């Protein structure tokens, strides 16, 4: 079994060199849609996780870090609670977007077209 002696490097997606970026674009021409299936979780020595895609080049083996936000259950619950609260306000009519909270005038006769102009023709 041959041991791979190439250097192993970790680089962020945003700070790739031009050569690495070109190789990345060649391997994944459609961008995120292409490399999403290859994203894998890794753990730093301090225990914090990160996600990366492996890029095998002749001069080195790269882990390209990809920023992925994983939904936190607490964040999702807060978002859902805020969504439900705003929906309840709209249903109850307590939405403050109206002027003074009054309804528009129900008298639609004021919007009727002037029929006298049509009758002269």
Short mmCIF file of N, CA, C and O in Angstrom, two decimals:
data_model
loop_
_atom_site.label_atom_id
_atom_site.label_comp_id
_atom_site.label_asym_id
_atom_site.label_seq_id
_atom_site.Cartn_x
_atom_site.Cartn_y
_atom_site.Cartn_z
N UNK A 1 0.84 -1.18 0.00
CA UNK A 1 0.00 0.00 0.00
C UNK A 1 0.89 1.25 0.00
O UNK A 1 1.77 1.39 0.82
N UNK A 2 0.63 2.11 -0.97
CA UNK A 2 1.42 3.33 -1.11
C UNK A 2 0.85 4.44 -0.23
O UNK A 2 -0.35 4.69 -0.23
N UNK A 3 1.71 5.10 0.49
CA UNK A 3 1.30 6.20 1.37
C UNK A 3 1.31 7.49 0.57
O UNK A 3 2.26 7.80 -0.15
N UNK A 4 0.21 8.23 0.71
CA UNK A 4 0.07 9.51 0.01
C UNK A 4 0.87 10.57 0.78
O UNK A 4 0.56 10.88 1.93
N UNK A 5 1.90 11.10 0.13
CA UNK A 5 2.77 12.08 0.80
C UNK A 5 2.42 13.52 0.44
O UNK A 5 3.11 14.44 0.88
N UNK A 6 1.38 13.69 -0.36
CA UNK A 6 0.98 15.06 -0.71
C UNK A 6 0.52 15.81 0.54
O UNK A 6 -0.06 15.22 1.45
N UNK A 7 0.75 17.11 0.57
CA UNK A 7 0.26 17.88 1.72
C UNK A 7 -1.27 17.90 1.74
O UNK A 7 -1.92 17.84 0.70
N UNK A 8 -1.80 17.96 2.94
CA UNK A 8 -3.24 18.06 3.13
C UNK A 8 -3.53 19.45 3.68
O UNK A 8 -2.97 19.85 4.68
N UNK A 9 -4.43 20.17 2.99
CA UNK A 9 -4.70 21.56 3.36
C UNK A 9 -6.19 21.78 3.53
O UNK A 9 -7.01 21.17 2.85
N UNK A 10 -6.52 22.69 4.45
CA UNK A 10 -7.90 23.11 4.66
C UNK A 10 -7.99 24.57 4.26
O UNK A 10 -7.19 25.40 4.71
N UNK A 11 -8.95 24.88 3.39
CA UNK A 11 -9.13 26.24 2.92
C UNK A 11 -10.62 26.54 2.87
O UNK A 11 -11.42 25.66 2.57
N UNK A 12 -10.99 27.77 3.20
CA UNK A 12 -12.41 28.12 3.12
C UNK A 12 -12.81 28.42 1.68
O UNK A 12 -11.98 28.86 0.87
N UNK A 13 -14.06 28.19 1.38
CA UNK A 13 -14.58 28.41 0.04
C UNK A 13 -14.36 29.85 -0.41
O UNK A 13 -14.01 30.10 -1.55
N UNK A 14 -14.53 30.78 0.51
CA UNK A 14 -14.41 32.21 0.19
C UNK A 14 -12.96 32.64 -0.05
O UNK A 14 -12.71 33.64 -0.69
N UNK A 15 -11.99 31.88 0.48
CA UNK A 15 -10.58 32.30 0.40
C UNK A 15 -9.71 31.35 -0.42
O UNK A 15 -8.50 31.30 -0.24
N UNK A 16 -10.30 30.63 -1.36
CA UNK A 16 -9.53 29.71 -2.19
C UNK A 16 -8.61 30.50 -3.11
O UNK A 16 -8.96 31.60 -3.56
N UNK A 17 -7.46 29.93 -3.42
CA UNK A 17 -6.58 30.54 -4.42
C UNK A 17 -7.24 30.38 -5.78
O UNK A 17 -8.17 29.58 -5.96
N UNK A 18 -6.74 31.11 -6.76
CA UNK A 18 -7.32 31.04 -8.10
C UNK A 18 -7.21 29.63 -8.69
O UNK A 18 -8.13 29.15 -9.35
N UNK A 19 -6.09 28.96 -8.45
CA UNK A 19 -5.89 27.61 -8.98
C UNK A 19 -6.86 26.62 -8.35
O UNK A 19 -7.45 25.79 -9.06
N UNK A 20 -7.05 26.70 -7.05
CA UNK A 20 -7.98 25.81 -6.37
C UNK A 20 -9.41 26.13 -6.79
O UNK A 20 -10.22 25.23 -7.03
N UNK A 21 -9.74 27.42 -6.92
CA UNK A 21 -11.08 27.83 -7.34
C UNK A 21 -11.38 27.32 -8.76
O UNK A 21 -12.50 26.87 -9.04
N UNK A 22 -10.39 27.36 -9.64
CA UNK A 22 -10.58 26.87 -11.01
C UNK A 22 -10.81 25.36 -11.00
O UNK A 22 -11.69 24.86 -11.72
N UNK A 23 -10.05 24.62 -10.20
CA UNK A 23 -10.24 23.17 -10.11
C UNK A 23 -11.59 22.85 -9.49
O UNK A 23 -12.28 21.91 -9.92
N UNK A 24 -12.01 23.63 -8.51
CA UNK A 24 -13.31 23.43 -7.87
C UNK A 24 -14.44 23.67 -8.88
O UNK A 24 -15.37 22.88 -8.97
N UNK A 25 -14.31 24.74 -9.66
CA UNK A 25 -15.32 25.06 -10.67
C UNK A 25 -15.36 24.00 -11.77
O UNK A 25 -16.42 23.71 -12.32
N UNK A 26 -14.22 23.42 -12.09
CA UNK A 26 -14.18 22.37 -13.10
C UNK A 26 -14.86 21.09 -12.60
O UNK A 26 -15.60 20.44 -13.32
N UNK A 27 -14.62 20.77 -11.33
CA UNK A 27 -15.22 19.57 -10.74
C UNK A 27 -16.71 19.75 -10.49
O UNK A 27 -17.49 18.81 -10.65
N UNK A 28 -17.11 20.96 -10.09
CA UNK A 28 -18.51 21.26 -9.76
C UNK A 28 -18.99 22.45 -10.59
O UNK A 28 -19.16 23.56 -10.09
N UNK A 29 -19.24 22.25 -11.89
CA UNK A 29 -19.59 23.38 -12.76
C UNK A 29 -20.93 24.04 -12.43
O UNK A 29 -21.12 25.21 -12.69
N UNK A 30 -21.86 23.29 -11.82
CA UNK A 30 -23.16 23.88 -11.47
C UNK A 30 -23.18 24.43 -10.05
O UNK A 30 -24.23 24.81 -9.55
N UNK A 31 -22.04 24.46 -9.41
CA UNK A 31 -21.95 25.05 -8.07
C UNK A 31 -22.59 24.19 -7.00
O UNK A 31 -22.40 22.99 -6.94
N UNK A 32 -23.38 24.85 -6.15
CA UNK A 32 -23.95 24.22 -4.95
C UNK A 32 -24.72 22.95 -5.28
O UNK A 32 -24.62 21.96 -4.56
N UNK A 33 -25.47 22.95 -6.36
CA UNK A 33 -26.25 21.77 -6.73
C UNK A 33 -25.35 20.55 -6.96
O UNK A 33 -25.73 19.43 -6.65
N UNK A 34 -24.17 20.78 -7.49
CA UNK A 34 -23.24 19.68 -7.75
C UNK A 34 -22.54 19.19 -6.49
O UNK A 34 -22.42 17.99 -6.26
N UNK A 35 -22.03 20.10 -5.67
CA UNK A 35 -21.19 19.66 -4.55
C UNK A 35 -21.95 19.37 -3.27
O UNK A 35 -21.39 18.82 -2.33
N UNK A 36 -23.24 19.67 -3.22
CA UNK A 36 -24.01 19.42 -2.00
C UNK A 36 -23.94 17.95 -1.58
O UNK A 36 -23.80 17.64 -0.40
N UNK A 37 -23.99 17.04 -2.54
CA UNK A 37 -23.94 15.62 -2.21
C UNK A 37 -22.58 15.19 -1.66
O UNK A 37 -22.48 14.17 -0.97
N UNK A 38 -21.53 15.96 -1.92
CA UNK A 38 -20.19 15.61 -1.46
C UNK A 38 -19.80 16.29 -0.15
O UNK A 38 -18.72 16.04 0.39
N UNK A 39 -20.65 17.17 0.38
CA UNK A 39 -20.34 17.86 1.64
C UNK A 39 -20.43 16.86 2.78
O UNK A 39 -21.39 16.11 2.91
N UNK A 40 -19.37 16.85 3.60
CA UNK A 40 -19.32 15.93 4.73
C UNK A 40 -18.93 16.70 5.99
O UNK A 40 -18.20 17.68 5.92
N UNK A 41 -19.42 16.26 7.14
CA UNK A 41 -19.04 16.92 8.39
C UNK A 41 -17.66 16.45 8.86
O UNK A 41 -17.30 15.29 8.71
N UNK A 42 -16.91 17.38 9.41
CA UNK A 42 -15.61 17.10 10.02
C UNK A 42 -15.58 17.78 11.38
O UNK A 42 -16.38 18.68 11.64
N UNK A 43 -14.66 17.37 12.22
CA UNK A 43 -14.56 17.96 13.55
C UNK A 43 -13.16 18.51 13.77
O UNK A 43 -12.17 17.84 13.51
N UNK A 44 -13.10 19.75 14.26
CA UNK A 44 -11.82 20.37 14.60
C UNK A 44 -11.29 19.74 15.88
O UNK A 44 -12.06 19.11 16.63
N UNK A 45 -10.01 19.90 16.17
CA UNK A 45 -9.45 19.34 17.41
C UNK A 45 -10.15 19.84 18.68
O UNK A 45 -10.21 19.12 19.66
N UNK A 46 -10.72 21.06 18.62
CA UNK A 46 -11.41 21.57 19.81
C UNK A 46 -12.85 21.05 19.92
O UNK A 46 -13.57 21.39 20.85
N UNK A 47 -13.28 20.23 18.94
CA UNK A 47 -14.60 19.62 19.01
C UNK A 47 -15.68 20.32 18.22
O UNK A 47 -16.79 19.81 18.11
N UNK A 48 -15.40 21.49 17.65
CA UNK A 48 -16.41 22.20 16.88
C UNK A 48 -16.49 21.61 15.47
O UNK A 48 -15.47 21.32 14.85
N UNK A 49 -17.70 21.43 14.96
CA UNK A 49 -17.85 20.82 13.64
C UNK A 49 -17.73 21.85 12.52
O UNK A 49 -17.95 23.04 12.71
N UNK A 50 -17.36 21.37 11.34
CA UNK A 50 -17.41 22.17 10.13
C UNK A 50 -17.72 21.23 8.97
O UNK A 50 -17.61 20.01 9.10
N UNK A 51 -18.15 21.79 7.87
CA UNK A 51 -18.51 21.00 6.70
C UNK A 51 -17.55 21.34 5.57
O UNK A 51 -17.17 22.50 5.39
N UNK A 52 -17.16 20.32 4.81
CA UNK A 52 -16.19 20.54 3.75
C UNK A 52 -16.39 19.53 2.62
O UNK A 52 -17.03 18.49 2.77
N UNK A 53 -15.80 19.90 1.48
CA UNK A 53 -15.78 19.05 0.29
C UNK A 53 -14.32 18.73 0.01
O UNK A 53 -13.46 19.62 0.07
N UNK A 54 -14.02 17.48 -0.30
CA UNK A 54 -12.66 17.09 -0.60
C UNK A 54 -12.36 17.36 -2.07
O UNK A 54 -13.17 17.05 -2.95
N UNK A 55 -11.22 17.97 -2.31
CA UNK A 55 -10.78 18.27 -3.66
C UNK A 55 -9.38 17.70 -3.83
O UNK A 55 -8.43 18.12 -3.17
N UNK A 56 -9.25 16.73 -4.71
CA UNK A 56 -8.00 16.00 -4.92
C UNK A 56 -7.26 16.60 -6.11
O UNK A 56 -7.66 16.43 -7.26
N UNK A 57 -6.18 17.33 -5.83
CA UNK A 57 -5.35 17.92 -6.87
C UNK A 57 -3.98 17.27 -6.86
O UNK A 57 -3.56 16.73 -5.83
N UNK A 58 -3.24 17.31 -7.95
CA UNK A 58 -1.93 16.65 -8.00
C UNK A 58 -0.94 17.16 -6.95
O UNK A 58 -0.15 16.38 -6.42
N UNK A 59 -1.02 18.45 -6.62
CA UNK A 59 -0.03 19.00 -5.68
C UNK A 59 -0.45 18.88 -4.22
O UNK A 59 0.40 18.94 -3.33
N UNK A 60 -1.75 18.68 -3.94
CA UNK A 60 -2.21 18.59 -2.55
C UNK A 60 -3.63 18.04 -2.51
O UNK A 60 -4.35 18.04 -3.52
N UNK A 61 -4.01 17.61 -1.32
CA UNK A 61 -5.37 17.18 -1.06
C UNK A 61 -6.03 18.26 -0.22
O UNK A 61 -5.55 18.59 0.86
N UNK A 62 -7.10 18.86 -0.74
CA UNK A 62 -7.74 20.00 -0.08
C UNK A 62 -9.08 19.61 0.54
O UNK A 62 -9.84 18.83 -0.04
N UNK A 63 -9.35 20.16 1.70
CA UNK A 63 -10.68 20.18 2.26
C UNK A 63 -11.15 21.61 2.11
O UNK A 63 -10.57 22.54 2.68
N UNK A 64 -12.18 21.82 1.31
CA UNK A 64 -12.72 23.16 1.08
C UNK A 64 -13.91 23.33 2.02
O UNK A 64 -14.93 22.65 1.87
N UNK A 65 -13.74 24.21 3.01
CA UNK A 65 -14.80 24.44 4.00
C UNK A 65 -15.96 25.18 3.37
O UNK A 65 -15.78 26.18 2.67
N UNK A 66 -17.16 24.68 3.61
CA UNK A 66 -18.39 25.26 3.09
C UNK A 66 -19.20 25.74 4.28
O UNK A 66 -19.43 24.98 5.23
N UNK A 67 -19.65 26.98 4.23
CA UNK A 67 -20.48 27.50 5.31
C UNK A 67 -21.91 27.00 5.13
O UNK A 67 -22.59 27.36 4.18
N UNK A 68 -22.33 26.17 6.06
CA UNK A 68 -23.69 25.64 6.05
C UNK A 68 -24.27 25.90 7.44
O UNK A 68 -23.66 25.53 8.44
N UNK A 69 -25.44 26.54 7.45
CA UNK A 69 -26.10 26.78 8.73
C UNK A 69 -27.11 25.66 8.95
O UNK A 69 -28.01 25.45 8.15
N UNK A 70 -26.92 24.95 10.02
CA UNK A 70 -27.83 23.88 10.40
C UNK A 70 -28.89 24.49 11.31
O UNK A 70 -28.57 25.23 12.23
N UNK A 71 -30.15 24.20 11.03
CA UNK A 71 -31.24 24.74 11.84
C UNK A 71 -31.14 24.21 13.27
O UNK A 71 -30.99 23.02 13.51
N UNK A 72 -31.22 25.15 14.19
CA UNK A 72 -31.25 24.84 15.61
C UNK A 72 -32.71 24.72 16.01
O UNK A 72 -33.53 25.58 15.66
N UNK A 73 -33.07 23.69 16.74
CA UNK A 73 -34.46 23.46 17.11
C UNK A 73 -35.05 24.67 17.83
O UNK A 73 -36.18 25.07 17.58
N UNK A 74 -34.26 25.29 18.70
CA UNK A 74 -34.74 26.46 19.43
C UNK A 74 -35.02 27.62 18.48
O UNK A 74 -36.03 28.32 18.61
N UNK A 75 -34.16 27.84 17.49
CA UNK A 75 -34.38 28.90 16.50
C UNK A 75 -35.64 28.64 15.68
O UNK A 75 -36.40 29.55 15.40
N UNK A 76 -35.86 27.40 15.30
CA UNK A 76 -37.04 27.05 14.52
C UNK A 76 -38.30 27.31 15.35
O UNK A 76 -39.27 27.87 14.85
N UNK A 77 -38.28 26.92 16.62
CA UNK A 77 -39.44 27.15 17.48
C UNK A 77 -39.73 28.64 17.65
O UNK A 77 -40.88 29.07 17.59
N UNK A 78 -38.68 29.45 17.82
CA UNK A 78 -38.87 30.89 17.94
C UNK A 78 -39.47 31.45 16.65
O UNK A 78 -40.37 32.28 16.68
N UNK A 79 -38.96 31.00 15.52
CA UNK A 79 -39.47 31.47 14.24
C UNK A 79 -40.93 31.10 14.08
O UNK A 79 -41.75 31.91 13.68
N UNK A 80 -41.27 29.86 14.42
CA UNK A 80 -42.65 29.41 14.31
C UNK A 80 -43.56 30.20 15.26
O UNK A 80 -44.68 30.56 14.90
N UNK A 81 -43.09 30.48 16.47
CA UNK A 81 -43.88 31.26 17.43
C UNK A 81 -44.12 32.67 16.91
O UNK A 81 -45.23 33.18 16.99
N UNK A 82 -43.10 33.31 16.36
CA UNK A 82 -43.26 34.65 15.81
C UNK A 82 -44.20 34.64 14.61
O UNK A 82 -45.00 35.54 14.43
N UNK A 83 -44.09 33.62 13.79
CA UNK A 83 -44.96 33.49 12.63
C UNK A 83 -46.41 33.35 13.09
O UNK A 83 -47.30 34.00 12.56
N UNK A 84 -46.64 32.52 14.10
CA UNK A 84 -47.99 32.31 14.60
C UNK A 84 -48.53 33.59 15.23
O UNK A 84 -49.70 33.94 15.05
N UNK A 85 -47.69 34.33 15.97
CA UNK A 85 -48.13 35.58 16.60
C UNK A 85 -48.54 36.61 15.57
O UNK A 85 -49.58 37.24 15.70
N UNK A 86 -47.76 36.77 14.51
CA UNK A 86 -48.11 37.77 13.50
C UNK A 86 -49.36 37.35 12.74
O UNK A 86 -50.18 38.18 12.38
N UNK A 87 -49.55 36.05 12.53
CA UNK A 87 -50.76 35.56 11.86
C UNK A 87 -51.98 35.81 12.73
O UNK A 87 -53.02 36.23 12.25
N UNK A 88 -51.85 35.59 14.04
CA UNK A 88 -52.96 35.83 14.96
C UNK A 88 -53.33 37.31 14.99
O UNK A 88 -54.49 37.66 15.09
N UNK A 89 -52.35 38.19 14.93
CA UNK A 89 -52.61 39.62 14.94
C UNK A 89 -53.40 40.02 13.69
O UNK A 89 -54.32 40.81 13.75
N UNK A 90 -53.03 39.47 12.54
CA UNK A 90 -53.74 39.80 11.31
C UNK A 90 -55.18 39.34 11.36
O UNK A 90 -56.09 40.03 10.94
N UNK A 91 -55.40 38.16 11.91
CA UNK A 91 -56.75 37.62 12.00
C UNK A 91 -57.58 38.44 12.99
O UNK A 91 -58.73 38.76 12.74
N UNK A 92 -57.00 38.82 14.11
CA UNK A 92 -57.72 39.55 15.15
C UNK A 92 -57.94 41.00 14.76
O UNK A 92 -58.71 41.71 15.40
N UNK A 93 -57.26 41.50 13.74
CA UNK A 93 -57.43 42.88 13.31
C UNK A 93 -56.61 43.86 14.11
O UNK A 93 -56.85 45.05 14.06
N UNK A 94 -55.62 43.37 14.84
CA UNK A 94 -54.80 44.28 15.63
C UNK A 94 -53.54 44.69 14.90
O UNK A 94 -52.60 45.17 15.49
N UNK A 95 -53.52 44.50 13.60
CA UNK A 95 -52.39 44.90 12.79
C UNK A 95 -52.32 46.42 12.76
O UNK A 95 -53.30 47.09 12.45
N UNK A 96 -51.19 46.99 13.11
CA UNK A 96 -51.05 48.44 13.23
C UNK A 96 -50.74 49.12 11.91
O UNK A 96 -50.46 50.31 11.89
N UNK A 97 -50.84 48.42 10.80
CA UNK A 97 -50.48 49.02 9.52
C UNK A 97 -51.57 49.96 9.00
O UNK A 97 -51.32 50.76 8.13
N UNK A 98 -52.80 49.90 9.54
CA UNK A 98 -53.86 50.78 9.09
C UNK A 98 -53.80 52.09 9.85
O UNK A 98 -53.31 52.16 10.97
N UNK A 99 -54.33 53.16 9.25
CA UNK A 99 -54.37 54.46 9.90
C UNK A 99 -55.34 54.43 11.06
O UNK A 99 -56.53 54.29 10.89
N UNK A 100 -54.84 54.58 12.26
CA UNK A 100 -55.68 54.69 13.43
C UNK A 100 -56.52 53.46 13.71
O UNK A 100 -57.38 53.48 14.57
N UNK A 101 -56.36 52.41 12.98
CA UNK A 101 -57.10 51.19 13.22
C UNK A 101 -58.55 51.26 12.78
O UNK A 101 -59.37 50.46 13.19
N UNK A 102 -58.94 52.25 11.96
CA UNK A 102 -60.33 52.35 11.50
C UNK A 102 -60.49 51.69 10.15
O UNK A 102 -59.53 51.60 9.37
N UNK A 103 -61.69 51.24 9.87
CA UNK A 103 -61.97 50.62 8.59
C UNK A 103 -62.23 51.70 7.54
O UNK A 103 -62.66 52.80 7.88
N UNK A 104 -62.03 51.41 6.27
CA UNK A 104 -62.31 52.39 5.23
C UNK A 104 -63.82 52.65 5.14
O UNK A 104 -64.64 51.86 5.61
N UNK A 105 -64.17 53.75 4.54
CA UNK A 105 -65.57 54.16 4.40
C UNK A 105 -66.34 53.12 3.59
O UNK A 105 -65.92 52.71 2.52
N UNK A 106 -67.48 52.68 4.12
CA UNK A 106 -68.30 51.67 3.44
C UNK A 106 -69.20 52.27 2.37
O UNK A 106 -69.84 51.55 1.62
N UNK A 107 -69.29 53.58 2.28
CA UNK A 107 -70.20 54.23 1.34
C UNK A 107 -69.59 54.16 -0.05
O UNK A 107 -68.80 55.02 -0.45
N UNK A 108 -69.97 53.16 -0.85
CA UNK A 108 -69.38 53.00 -2.18
C UNK A 108 -70.03 53.91 -3.21
O UNK A 108 -69.51 54.06 -4.30
N UNK A 109 -71.15 54.54 -2.85
CA UNK A 109 -71.80 55.43 -3.81
C UNK A 109 -70.92 56.61 -4.16
O UNK A 109 -71.03 57.17 -5.25
N UNK A 110 -70.01 56.97 -3.27
CA UNK A 110 -69.13 58.10 -3.57
C UNK A 110 -68.13 57.76 -4.67
O UNK A 110 -67.54 58.63 -5.26
N UNK A 111 -67.96 56.48 -4.96
CA UNK A 111 -67.01 56.05 -5.98
C UNK A 111 -67.68 55.78 -7.32
O UNK A 111 -67.02 55.39 -8.28
N UNK A 112 -68.98 55.97 -7.39
CA UNK A 112 -69.71 55.69 -8.63
C UNK A 112 -69.31 56.69 -9.71
O UNK A 112 -69.02 57.85 -9.44
N UNK A 113 -69.30 56.22 -10.95
CA UNK A 113 -68.96 57.08 -12.08
C UNK A 113 -70.09 58.07 -12.31
O UNK A 113 -71.25 57.80 -12.02
N UNK A 114 -69.74 59.21 -12.82
CA UNK A 114 -70.74 60.24 -13.12
C UNK A 114 -71.49 59.81 -14.37
O UNK A 114 -70.96 59.81 -15.48
N UNK A 115 -72.78 59.41 -14.23
CA UNK A 115 -73.58 58.92 -15.34
C UNK A 115 -74.07 60.05 -16.25
O UNK A 115 -74.46 59.80 -17.38
N UNK A 116 -74.05 61.28 -15.77
CA UNK A 116 -74.57 62.40 -16.58
C UNK A 116 -73.72 62.63 -17.81
O UNK A 116 -74.21 63.05 -18.84
N UNK A 117 -72.45 62.36 -17.74
CA UNK A 117 -71.55 62.55 -18.89
C UNK A 117 -71.88 61.55 -19.97
O UNK A 117 -71.79 61.85 -21.16
N UNK A 118 -72.27 60.32 -19.59
CA UNK A 118 -72.59 59.29 -20.57
C UNK A 118 -73.95 59.53 -21.22
O UNK A 118 -74.17 59.15 -22.36
N UNK A 119 -74.89 60.15 -20.50
CA UNK A 119 -76.24 60.30 -21.03
C UNK A 119 -76.33 61.38 -22.09
O UNK A 119 -77.25 61.42 -22.86
N UNK A 120 -75.34 62.29 -22.16
CA UNK A 120 -75.36 63.35 -23.16
C UNK A 120 -74.98 62.82 -24.54
O UNK A 120 -75.21 63.48 -25.54
N UNK A 121 -74.43 61.71 -24.62
CA UNK A 121 -73.95 61.19 -25.92
C UNK A 121 -75.02 60.55 -26.67
O UNK A 121 -75.91 60.05 -26.70
#
